[in-house]
mmCIF file of C-alpha atoms in Angstrom:
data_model
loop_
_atom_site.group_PDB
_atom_site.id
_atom_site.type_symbol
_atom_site.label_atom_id
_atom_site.label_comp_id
_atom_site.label_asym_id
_atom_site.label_seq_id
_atom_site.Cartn_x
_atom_site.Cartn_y
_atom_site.Cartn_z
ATOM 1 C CA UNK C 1 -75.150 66.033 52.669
ATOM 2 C CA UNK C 2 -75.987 62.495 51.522
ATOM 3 C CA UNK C 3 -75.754 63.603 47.982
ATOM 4 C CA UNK C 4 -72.403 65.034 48.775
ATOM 5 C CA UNK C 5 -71.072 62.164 49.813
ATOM 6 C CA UNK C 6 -72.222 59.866 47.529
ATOM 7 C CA UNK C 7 -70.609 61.936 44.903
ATOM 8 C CA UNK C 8 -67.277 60.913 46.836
ATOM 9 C CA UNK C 9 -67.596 57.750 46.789
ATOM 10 C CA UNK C 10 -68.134 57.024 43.110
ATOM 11 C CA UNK C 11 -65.487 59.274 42.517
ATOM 12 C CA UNK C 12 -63.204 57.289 44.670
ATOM 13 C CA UNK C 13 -64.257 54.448 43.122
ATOM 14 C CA UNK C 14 -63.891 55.352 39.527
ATOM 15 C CA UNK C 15 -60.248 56.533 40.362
ATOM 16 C CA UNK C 16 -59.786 53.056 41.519
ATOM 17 C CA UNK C 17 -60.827 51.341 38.454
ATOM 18 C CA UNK C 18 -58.813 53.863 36.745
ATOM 19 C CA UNK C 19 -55.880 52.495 38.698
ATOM 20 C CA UNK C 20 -56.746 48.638 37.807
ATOM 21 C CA UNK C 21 -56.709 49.085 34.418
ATOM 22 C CA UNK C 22 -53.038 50.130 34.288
ATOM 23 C CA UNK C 23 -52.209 47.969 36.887
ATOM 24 C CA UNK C 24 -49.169 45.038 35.782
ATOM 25 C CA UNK C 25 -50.374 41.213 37.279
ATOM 26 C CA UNK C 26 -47.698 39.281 38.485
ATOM 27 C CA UNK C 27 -48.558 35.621 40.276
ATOM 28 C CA UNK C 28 -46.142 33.382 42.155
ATOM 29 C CA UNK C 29 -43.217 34.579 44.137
ATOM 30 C CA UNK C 30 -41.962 38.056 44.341
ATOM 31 C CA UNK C 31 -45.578 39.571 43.960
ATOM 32 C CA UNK C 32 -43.636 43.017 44.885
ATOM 33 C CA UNK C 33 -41.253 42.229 42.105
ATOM 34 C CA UNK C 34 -42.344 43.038 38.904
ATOM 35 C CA UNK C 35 -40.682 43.163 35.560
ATOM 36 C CA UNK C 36 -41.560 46.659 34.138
ATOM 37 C CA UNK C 37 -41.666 44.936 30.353
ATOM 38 C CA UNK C 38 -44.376 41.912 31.377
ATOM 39 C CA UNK C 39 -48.552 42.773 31.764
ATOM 40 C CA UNK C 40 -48.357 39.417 33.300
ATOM 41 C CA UNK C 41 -45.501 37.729 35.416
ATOM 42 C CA UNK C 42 -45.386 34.109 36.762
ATOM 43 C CA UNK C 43 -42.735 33.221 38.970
ATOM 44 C CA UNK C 44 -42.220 30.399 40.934
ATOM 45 C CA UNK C 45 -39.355 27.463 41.611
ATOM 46 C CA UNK C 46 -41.922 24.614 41.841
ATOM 47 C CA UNK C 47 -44.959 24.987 39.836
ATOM 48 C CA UNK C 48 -45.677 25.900 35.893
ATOM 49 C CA UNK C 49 -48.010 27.336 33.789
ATOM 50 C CA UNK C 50 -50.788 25.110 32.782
ATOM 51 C CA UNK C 51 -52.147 25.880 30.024
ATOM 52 C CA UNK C 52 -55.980 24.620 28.445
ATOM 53 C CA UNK C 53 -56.263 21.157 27.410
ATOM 54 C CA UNK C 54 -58.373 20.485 24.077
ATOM 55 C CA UNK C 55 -59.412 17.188 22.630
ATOM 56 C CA UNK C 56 -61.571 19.005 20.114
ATOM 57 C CA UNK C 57 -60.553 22.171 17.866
ATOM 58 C CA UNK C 58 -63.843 21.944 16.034
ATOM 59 C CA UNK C 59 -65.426 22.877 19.397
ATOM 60 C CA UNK C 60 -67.918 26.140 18.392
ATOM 61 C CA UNK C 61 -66.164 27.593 21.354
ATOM 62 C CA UNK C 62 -62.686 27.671 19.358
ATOM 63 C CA UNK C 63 -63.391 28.039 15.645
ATOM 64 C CA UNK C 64 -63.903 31.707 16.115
ATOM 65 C CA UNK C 65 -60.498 31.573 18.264
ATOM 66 C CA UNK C 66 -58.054 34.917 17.742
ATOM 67 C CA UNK C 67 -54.531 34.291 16.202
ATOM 68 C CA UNK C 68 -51.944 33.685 18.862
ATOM 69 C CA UNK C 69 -54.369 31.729 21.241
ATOM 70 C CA UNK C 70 -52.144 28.786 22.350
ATOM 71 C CA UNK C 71 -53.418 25.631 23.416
ATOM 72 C CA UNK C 72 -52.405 21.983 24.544
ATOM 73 C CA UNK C 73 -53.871 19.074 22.447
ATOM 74 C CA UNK C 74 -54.266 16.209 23.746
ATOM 75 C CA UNK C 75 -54.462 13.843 20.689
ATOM 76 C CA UNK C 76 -51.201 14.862 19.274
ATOM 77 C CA UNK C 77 -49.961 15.831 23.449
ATOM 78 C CA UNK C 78 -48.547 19.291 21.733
ATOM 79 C CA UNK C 79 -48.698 22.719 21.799
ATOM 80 C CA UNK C 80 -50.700 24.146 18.956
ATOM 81 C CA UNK C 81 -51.331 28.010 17.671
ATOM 82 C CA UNK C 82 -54.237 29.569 15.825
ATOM 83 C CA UNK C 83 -52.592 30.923 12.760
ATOM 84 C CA UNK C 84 -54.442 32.587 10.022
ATOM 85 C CA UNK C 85 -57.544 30.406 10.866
ATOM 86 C CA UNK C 86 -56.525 27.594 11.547
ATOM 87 C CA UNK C 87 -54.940 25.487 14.513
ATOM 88 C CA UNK C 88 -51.395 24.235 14.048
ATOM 89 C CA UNK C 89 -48.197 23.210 16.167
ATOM 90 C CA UNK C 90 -46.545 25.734 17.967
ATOM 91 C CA UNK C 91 -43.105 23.607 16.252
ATOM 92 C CA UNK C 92 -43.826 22.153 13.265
ATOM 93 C CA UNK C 93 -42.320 19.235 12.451
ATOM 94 C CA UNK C 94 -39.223 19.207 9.706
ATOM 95 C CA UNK C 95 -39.052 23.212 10.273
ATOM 96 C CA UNK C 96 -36.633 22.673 13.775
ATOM 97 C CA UNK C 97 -34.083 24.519 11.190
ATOM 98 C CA UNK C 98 -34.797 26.988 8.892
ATOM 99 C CA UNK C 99 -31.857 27.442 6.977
ATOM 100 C CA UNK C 100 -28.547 24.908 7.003
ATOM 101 C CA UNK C 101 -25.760 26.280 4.849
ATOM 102 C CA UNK C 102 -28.073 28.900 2.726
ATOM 103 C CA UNK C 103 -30.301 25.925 1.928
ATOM 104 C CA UNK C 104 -33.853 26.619 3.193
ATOM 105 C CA UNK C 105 -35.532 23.670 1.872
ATOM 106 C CA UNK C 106 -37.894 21.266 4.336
ATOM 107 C CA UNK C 107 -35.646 18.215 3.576
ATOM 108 C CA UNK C 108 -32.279 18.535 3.182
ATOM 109 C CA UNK C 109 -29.788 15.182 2.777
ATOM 110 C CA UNK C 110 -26.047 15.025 3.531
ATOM 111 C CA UNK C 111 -23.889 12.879 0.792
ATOM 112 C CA UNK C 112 -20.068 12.511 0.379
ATOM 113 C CA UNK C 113 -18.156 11.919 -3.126
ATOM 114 C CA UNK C 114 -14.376 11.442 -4.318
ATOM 115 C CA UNK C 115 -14.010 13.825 -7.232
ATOM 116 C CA UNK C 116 -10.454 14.981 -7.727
ATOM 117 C CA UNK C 117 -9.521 18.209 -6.263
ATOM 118 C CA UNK C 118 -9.428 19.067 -2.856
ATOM 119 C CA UNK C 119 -11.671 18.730 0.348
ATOM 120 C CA UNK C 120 -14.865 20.641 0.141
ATOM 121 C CA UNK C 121 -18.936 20.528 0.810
ATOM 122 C CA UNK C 122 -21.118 21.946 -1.651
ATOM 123 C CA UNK C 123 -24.845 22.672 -1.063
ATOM 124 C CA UNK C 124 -27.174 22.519 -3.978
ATOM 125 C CA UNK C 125 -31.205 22.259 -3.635
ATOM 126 C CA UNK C 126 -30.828 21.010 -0.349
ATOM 127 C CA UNK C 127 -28.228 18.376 -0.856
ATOM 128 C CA UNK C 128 -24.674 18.840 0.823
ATOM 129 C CA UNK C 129 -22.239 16.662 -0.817
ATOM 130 C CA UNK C 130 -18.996 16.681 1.016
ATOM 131 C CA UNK C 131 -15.872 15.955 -1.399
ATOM 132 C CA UNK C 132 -13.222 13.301 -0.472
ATOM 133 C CA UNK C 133 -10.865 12.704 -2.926
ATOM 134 C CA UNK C 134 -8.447 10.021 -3.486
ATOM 135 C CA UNK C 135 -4.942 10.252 -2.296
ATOM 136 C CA UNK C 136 -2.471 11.635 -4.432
ATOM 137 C CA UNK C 137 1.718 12.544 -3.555
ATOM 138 C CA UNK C 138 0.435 16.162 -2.956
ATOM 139 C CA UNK C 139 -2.969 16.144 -1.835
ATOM 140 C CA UNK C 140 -4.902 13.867 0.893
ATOM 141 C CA UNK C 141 -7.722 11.500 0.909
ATOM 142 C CA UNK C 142 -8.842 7.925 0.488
ATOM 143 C CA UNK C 143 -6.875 5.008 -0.463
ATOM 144 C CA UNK C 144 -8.628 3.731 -3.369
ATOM 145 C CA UNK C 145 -8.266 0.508 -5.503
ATOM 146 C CA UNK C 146 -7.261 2.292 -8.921
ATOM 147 C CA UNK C 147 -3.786 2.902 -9.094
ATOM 148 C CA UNK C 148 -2.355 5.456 -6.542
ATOM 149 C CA UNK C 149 1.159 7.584 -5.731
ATOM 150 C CA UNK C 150 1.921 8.842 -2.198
ATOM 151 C CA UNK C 151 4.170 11.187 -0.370
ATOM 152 C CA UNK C 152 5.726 10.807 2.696
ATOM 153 C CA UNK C 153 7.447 8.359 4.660
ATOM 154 C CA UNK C 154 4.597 5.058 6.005
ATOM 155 C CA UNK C 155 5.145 3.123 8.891
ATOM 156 C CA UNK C 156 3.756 -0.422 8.998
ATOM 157 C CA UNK C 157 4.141 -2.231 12.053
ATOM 158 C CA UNK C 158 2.827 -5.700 9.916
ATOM 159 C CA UNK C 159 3.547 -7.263 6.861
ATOM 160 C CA UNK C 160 3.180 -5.697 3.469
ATOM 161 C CA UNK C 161 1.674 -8.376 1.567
ATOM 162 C CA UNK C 162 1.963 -7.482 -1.830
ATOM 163 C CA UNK C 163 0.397 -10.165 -4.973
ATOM 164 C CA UNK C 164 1.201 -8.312 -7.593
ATOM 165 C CA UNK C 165 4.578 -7.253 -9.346
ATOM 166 C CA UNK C 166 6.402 -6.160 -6.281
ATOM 167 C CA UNK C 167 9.136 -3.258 -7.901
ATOM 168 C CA UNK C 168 11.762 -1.125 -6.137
ATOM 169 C CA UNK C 169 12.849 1.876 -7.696
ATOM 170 C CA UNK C 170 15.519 2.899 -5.091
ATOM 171 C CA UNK C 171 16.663 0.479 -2.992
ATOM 172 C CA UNK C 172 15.282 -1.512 -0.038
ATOM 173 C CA UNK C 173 17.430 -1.616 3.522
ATOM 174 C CA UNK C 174 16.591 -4.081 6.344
ATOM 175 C CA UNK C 175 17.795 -2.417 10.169
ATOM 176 C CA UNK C 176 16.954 -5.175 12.192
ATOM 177 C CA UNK C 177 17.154 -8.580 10.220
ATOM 178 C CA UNK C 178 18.014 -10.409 7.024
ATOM 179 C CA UNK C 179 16.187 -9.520 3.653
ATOM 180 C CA UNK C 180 14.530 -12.677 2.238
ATOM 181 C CA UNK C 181 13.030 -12.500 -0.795
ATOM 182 C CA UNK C 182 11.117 -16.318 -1.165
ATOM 183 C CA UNK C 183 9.276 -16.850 -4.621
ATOM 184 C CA UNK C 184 7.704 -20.299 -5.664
ATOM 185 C CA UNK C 185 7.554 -18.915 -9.164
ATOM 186 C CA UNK C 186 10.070 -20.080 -12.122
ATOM 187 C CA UNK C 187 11.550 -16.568 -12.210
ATOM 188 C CA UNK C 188 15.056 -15.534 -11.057
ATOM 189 C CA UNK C 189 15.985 -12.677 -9.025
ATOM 190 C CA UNK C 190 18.105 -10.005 -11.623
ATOM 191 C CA UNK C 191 18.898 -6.868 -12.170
ATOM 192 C CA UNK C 192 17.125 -4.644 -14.801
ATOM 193 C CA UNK C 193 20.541 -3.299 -16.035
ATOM 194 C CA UNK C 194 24.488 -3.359 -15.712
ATOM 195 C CA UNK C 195 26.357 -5.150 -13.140
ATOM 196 C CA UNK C 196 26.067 -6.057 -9.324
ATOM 197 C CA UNK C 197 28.730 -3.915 -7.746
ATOM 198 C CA UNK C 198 28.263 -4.753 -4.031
ATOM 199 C CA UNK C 199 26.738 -7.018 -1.694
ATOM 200 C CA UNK C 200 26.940 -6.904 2.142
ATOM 201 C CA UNK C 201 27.872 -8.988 4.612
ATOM 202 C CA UNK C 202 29.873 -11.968 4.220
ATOM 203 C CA UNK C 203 28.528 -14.261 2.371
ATOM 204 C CA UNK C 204 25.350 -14.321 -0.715
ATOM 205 C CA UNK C 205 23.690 -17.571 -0.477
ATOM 206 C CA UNK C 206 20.859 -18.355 -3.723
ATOM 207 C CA UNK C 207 18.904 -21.050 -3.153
ATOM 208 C CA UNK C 208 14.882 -22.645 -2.037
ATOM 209 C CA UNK C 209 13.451 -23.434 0.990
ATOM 210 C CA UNK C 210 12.474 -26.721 -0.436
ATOM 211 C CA UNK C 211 14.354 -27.734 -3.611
ATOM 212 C CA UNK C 212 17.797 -28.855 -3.692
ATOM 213 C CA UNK C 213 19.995 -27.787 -6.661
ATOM 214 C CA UNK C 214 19.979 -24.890 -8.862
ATOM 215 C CA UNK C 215 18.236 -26.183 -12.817
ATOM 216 C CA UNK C 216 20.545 -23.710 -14.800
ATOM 217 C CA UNK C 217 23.999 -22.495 -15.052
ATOM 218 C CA UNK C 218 25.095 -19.519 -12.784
ATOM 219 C CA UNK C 219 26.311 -16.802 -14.877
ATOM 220 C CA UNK C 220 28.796 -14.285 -13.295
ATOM 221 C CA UNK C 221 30.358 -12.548 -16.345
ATOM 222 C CA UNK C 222 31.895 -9.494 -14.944
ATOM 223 C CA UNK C 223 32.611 -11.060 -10.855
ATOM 224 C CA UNK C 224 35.321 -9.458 -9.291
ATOM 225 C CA UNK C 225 36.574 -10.603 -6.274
ATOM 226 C CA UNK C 226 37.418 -8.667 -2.610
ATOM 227 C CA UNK C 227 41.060 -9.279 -1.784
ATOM 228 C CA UNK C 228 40.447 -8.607 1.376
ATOM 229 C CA UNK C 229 38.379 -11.360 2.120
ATOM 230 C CA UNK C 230 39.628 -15.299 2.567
ATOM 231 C CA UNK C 231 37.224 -17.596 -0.194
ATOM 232 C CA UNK C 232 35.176 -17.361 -2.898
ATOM 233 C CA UNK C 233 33.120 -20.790 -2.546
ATOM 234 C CA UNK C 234 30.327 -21.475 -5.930
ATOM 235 C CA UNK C 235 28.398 -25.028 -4.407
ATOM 236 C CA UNK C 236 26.122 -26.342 -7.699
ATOM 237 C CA UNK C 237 24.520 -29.474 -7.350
ATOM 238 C CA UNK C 238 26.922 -31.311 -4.705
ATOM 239 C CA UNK C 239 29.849 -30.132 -7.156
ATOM 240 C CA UNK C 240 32.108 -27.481 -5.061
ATOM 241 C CA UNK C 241 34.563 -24.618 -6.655
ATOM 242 C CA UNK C 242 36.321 -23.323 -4.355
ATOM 243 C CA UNK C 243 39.797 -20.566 -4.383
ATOM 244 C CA UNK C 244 41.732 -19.436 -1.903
ATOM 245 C CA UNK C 245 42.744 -16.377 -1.975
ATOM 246 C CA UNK C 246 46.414 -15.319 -1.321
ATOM 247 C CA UNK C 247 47.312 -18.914 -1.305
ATOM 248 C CA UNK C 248 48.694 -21.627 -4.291
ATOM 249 C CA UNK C 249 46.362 -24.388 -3.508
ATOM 250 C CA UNK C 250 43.005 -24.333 -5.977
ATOM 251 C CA UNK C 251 40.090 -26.904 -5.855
ATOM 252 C CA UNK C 252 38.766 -27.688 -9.149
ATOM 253 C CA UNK C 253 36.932 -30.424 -10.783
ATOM 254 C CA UNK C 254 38.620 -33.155 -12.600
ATOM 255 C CA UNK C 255 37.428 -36.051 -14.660
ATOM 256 C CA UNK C 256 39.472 -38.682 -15.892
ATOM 257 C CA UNK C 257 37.798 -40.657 -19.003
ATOM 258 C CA UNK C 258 38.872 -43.807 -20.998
ATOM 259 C CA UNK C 259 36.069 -43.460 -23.802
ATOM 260 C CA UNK C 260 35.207 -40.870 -25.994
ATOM 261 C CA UNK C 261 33.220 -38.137 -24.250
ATOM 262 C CA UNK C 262 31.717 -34.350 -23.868
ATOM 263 C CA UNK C 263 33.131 -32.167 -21.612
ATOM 264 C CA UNK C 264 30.349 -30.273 -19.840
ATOM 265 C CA UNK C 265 29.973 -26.779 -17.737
ATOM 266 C CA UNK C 266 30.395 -29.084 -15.026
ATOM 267 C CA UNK C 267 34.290 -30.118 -15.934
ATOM 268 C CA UNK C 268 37.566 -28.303 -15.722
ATOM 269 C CA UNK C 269 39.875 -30.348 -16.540
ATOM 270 C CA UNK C 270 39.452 -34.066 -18.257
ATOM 271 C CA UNK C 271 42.661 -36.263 -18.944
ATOM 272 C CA UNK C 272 42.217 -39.352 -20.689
ATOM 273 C CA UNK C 273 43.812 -42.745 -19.427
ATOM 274 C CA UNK C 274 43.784 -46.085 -21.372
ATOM 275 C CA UNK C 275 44.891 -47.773 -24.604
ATOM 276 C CA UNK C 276 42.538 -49.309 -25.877
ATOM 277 C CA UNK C 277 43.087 -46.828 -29.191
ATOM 278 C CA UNK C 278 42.105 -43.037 -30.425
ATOM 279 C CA UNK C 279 38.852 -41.348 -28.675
ATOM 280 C CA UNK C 280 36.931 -38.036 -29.145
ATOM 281 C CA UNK C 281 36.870 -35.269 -26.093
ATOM 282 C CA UNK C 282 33.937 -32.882 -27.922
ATOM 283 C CA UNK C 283 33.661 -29.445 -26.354
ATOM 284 C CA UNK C 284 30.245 -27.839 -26.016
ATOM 285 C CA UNK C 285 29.826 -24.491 -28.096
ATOM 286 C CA UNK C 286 31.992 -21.790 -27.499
ATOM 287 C CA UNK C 287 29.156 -19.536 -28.099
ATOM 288 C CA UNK C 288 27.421 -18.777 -24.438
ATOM 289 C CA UNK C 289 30.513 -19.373 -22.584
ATOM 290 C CA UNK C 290 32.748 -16.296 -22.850
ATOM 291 C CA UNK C 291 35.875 -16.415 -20.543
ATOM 292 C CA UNK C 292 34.816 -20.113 -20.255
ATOM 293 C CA UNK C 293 38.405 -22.465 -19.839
ATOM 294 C CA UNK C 294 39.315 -26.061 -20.199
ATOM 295 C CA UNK C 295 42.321 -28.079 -19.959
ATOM 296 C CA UNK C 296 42.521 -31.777 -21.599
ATOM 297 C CA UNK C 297 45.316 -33.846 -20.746
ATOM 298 C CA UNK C 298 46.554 -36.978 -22.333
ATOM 299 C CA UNK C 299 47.642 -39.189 -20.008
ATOM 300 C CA UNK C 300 51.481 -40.928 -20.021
ATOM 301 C CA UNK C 301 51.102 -44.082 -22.495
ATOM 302 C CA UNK C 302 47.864 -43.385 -23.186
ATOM 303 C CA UNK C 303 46.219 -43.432 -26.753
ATOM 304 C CA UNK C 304 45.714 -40.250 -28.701
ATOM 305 C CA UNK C 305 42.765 -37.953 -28.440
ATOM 306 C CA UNK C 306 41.090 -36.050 -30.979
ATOM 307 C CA UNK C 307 39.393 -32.422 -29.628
ATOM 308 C CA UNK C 308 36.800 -30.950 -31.809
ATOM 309 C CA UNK C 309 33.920 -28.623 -30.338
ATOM 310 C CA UNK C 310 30.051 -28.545 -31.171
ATOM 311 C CA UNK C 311 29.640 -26.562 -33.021
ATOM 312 C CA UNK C 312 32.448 -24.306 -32.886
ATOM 313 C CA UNK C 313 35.789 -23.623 -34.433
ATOM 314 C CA UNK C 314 38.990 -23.062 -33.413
ATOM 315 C CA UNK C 315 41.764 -19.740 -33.195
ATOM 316 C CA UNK C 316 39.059 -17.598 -35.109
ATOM 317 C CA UNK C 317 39.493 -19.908 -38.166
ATOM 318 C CA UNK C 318 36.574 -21.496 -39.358
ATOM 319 C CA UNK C 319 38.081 -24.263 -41.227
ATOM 320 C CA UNK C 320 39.607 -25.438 -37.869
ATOM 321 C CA UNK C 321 37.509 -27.829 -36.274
ATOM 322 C CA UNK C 322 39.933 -29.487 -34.007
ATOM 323 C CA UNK C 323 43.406 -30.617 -33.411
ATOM 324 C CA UNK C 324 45.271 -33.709 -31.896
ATOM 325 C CA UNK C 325 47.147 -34.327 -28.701
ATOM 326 C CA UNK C 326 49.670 -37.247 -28.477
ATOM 327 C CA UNK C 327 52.288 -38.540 -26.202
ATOM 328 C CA UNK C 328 51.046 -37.251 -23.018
ATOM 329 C CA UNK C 329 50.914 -33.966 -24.393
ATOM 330 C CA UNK C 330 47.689 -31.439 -22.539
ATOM 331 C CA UNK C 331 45.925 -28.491 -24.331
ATOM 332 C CA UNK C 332 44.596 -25.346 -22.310
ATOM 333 C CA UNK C 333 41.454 -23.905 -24.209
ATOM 334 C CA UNK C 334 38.886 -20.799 -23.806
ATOM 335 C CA UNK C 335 36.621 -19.005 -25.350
ATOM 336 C CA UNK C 336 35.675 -15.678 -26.787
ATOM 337 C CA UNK C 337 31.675 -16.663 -27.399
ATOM 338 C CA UNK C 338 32.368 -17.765 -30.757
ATOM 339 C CA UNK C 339 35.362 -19.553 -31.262
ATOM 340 C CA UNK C 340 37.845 -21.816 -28.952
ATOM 341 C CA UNK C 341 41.168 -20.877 -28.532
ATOM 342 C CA UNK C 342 44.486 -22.833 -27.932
ATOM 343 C CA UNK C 343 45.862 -20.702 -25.191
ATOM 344 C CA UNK C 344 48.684 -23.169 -24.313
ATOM 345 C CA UNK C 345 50.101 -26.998 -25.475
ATOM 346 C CA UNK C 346 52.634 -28.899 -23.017
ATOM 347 C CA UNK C 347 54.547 -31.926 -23.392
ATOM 348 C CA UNK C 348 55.104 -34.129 -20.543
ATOM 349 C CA UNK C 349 58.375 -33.755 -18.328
#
């Protein structure tokens, strides 16, 4: 009987163990709750695994360690692995990414350059260059210092400073202001070719900020005038021409001279007074001053004059360097841009 029943216990017992050794561990919460996958389960909202701490590796204990024993060391305060005999991190440093843009190198850098073409990175031995290129009218990028064309209306709520050659190609309109173009520099303000057929507004002043009279003559070869408007008015140097337009009454400069004398850009008409015998009125070169006219008047009981140019001859004749006017008599004159010619004689009334 006693042998009997001792046969039923170490059966029961060995059925047991049997049981055990299949058994799934789970610790924490949920003990009932297993995951079918795990041999062993932690869970738990407050606590963590803790694994061994090891300030030695060369311990005898550990040198014989399996691969995939994991450990905490405490000199480098990491997780470390025993990998093919030998303890390392669990994350090795530079090795956080394996592979960035089909580059699998440990160190990678990131570069940018402007070659011409069009926005693009290329990765080459671990280097990833992105491409930037400079600005043209089709394509975009950076605004370089080399010369440059763009597309595309700009808005700039500032000033444009510009201290170089400043050049228009089509025009330049102002919507809320005047346009003024100030330049301390000896050079005028001109078209590259053919005439000025418009301005706006009503009235085109040239002039400085500082100085006071203009140093050379101003040439208007082909001005035409608006008949719709009231005045032309030409100020040079204190000295005013002025026309009204639609009306008889013309101010023009007049000089009266007793000696001989030049006549200048600056005269219109010079009459000579006195007696005290024959003078010279010289007019400057007819070359220069196309459309240019002059009238010289010989005063009543004055002596004669003698008109001769600088330069220049007279009615397309060569030989004809100047004529005489006597007894009051006046001369109208004007040139071509190479001769002077007598447009009209008049005695007195």
């Amino acid at each position: 009987m006693n042998a009997q029943l001792k046969l039923y216990v170490i059966f029961i017992l060995l059925l047991f163990m049997s049981t055990l050794t299949y058994a799934q561990l789970k610790l924490g919460d949920n003990p009932g709750n297993i995951q079918k996958s795990a041999l062993l389960e932690l869970e738990s909202k407050s606590q963590g695994l803790l694994l061994p701490r090891i300030a030695d590796t060369t311990q005898t204990t550990l040198k014989n360690s399996p691969d995939g024993m994991i450990i905490y060391f405490i000199p480098n305060k990491s997780l470390y692995i025993h990998a093919n005999n030998a303890w390392v991190k669990l994350l090795p440093e530079g090795n956080t990414i394996t592979s960035l843009n089909g580059q699998t190198v440990s160190t990678q850098l990131l570069k940018t350059t402007n070659v011409a073409g069009t926005y693009a990175i290329t990765s080459t031995a671990g280097n990833h260059t992105l491409n930037i290129p400079n600005a043209t009218a089709t394509t975009n990028g950076f605004m370089s210092t080399g010369a440059q064309t763009f597309a595309g209306s700009k808005v700039f709520n500032s000033a444009v400073i510009a201290n170089g050659s400043f050049i228009l190609n089509n025009g330049m309109t102002s919507t809320t202001g005047a346009v003024n173009i100030i330049t301390s520099a000896s050079q005028p303000i001109q078209l590259i070719s053919g005439d000025i057929t418009e301005i706006y507004g009503t009235s085109v002043s040239i002039g400085s900020a500082t100085g006071t009279t203009i140093a050379q003559d101003l040439y208007l070869p082909h001005i035409q005038v608006d008949d719709t408007k009231d005045t032309v008015l030409l100020v040079d140097q204190g000295k005013v021409w002025k026309k009204r337009l639609g009306a008889s009454a013309q101010t023009l400069p007049v000089r009266v001279v007793t000696t001989s004398t030049g006549i200048t850009d600056d005269d219109y008409t010079v009459i000579r007074s006195g007696s005290s015998g024959a003078v010279n009125i010289t007019l400057p070169a007819a070359n220069g001053r196309t459309g240019r006219i002059f009238i010289i008047k010989l005063a009543k009981g004055a002596s004669d004059v003698v008109v001769n140019a600088s330069g220049s001859s007279f009615d397309g004749d060569d030989s004809n360097t100047g004529f005489n006017l006597t007894n009051g008599e006046s001369a109208t004159v004007q040139s071509d841009g190479t001769y002077w010619y007598i447009i009209s004689t008049a005695n007195p009334l």
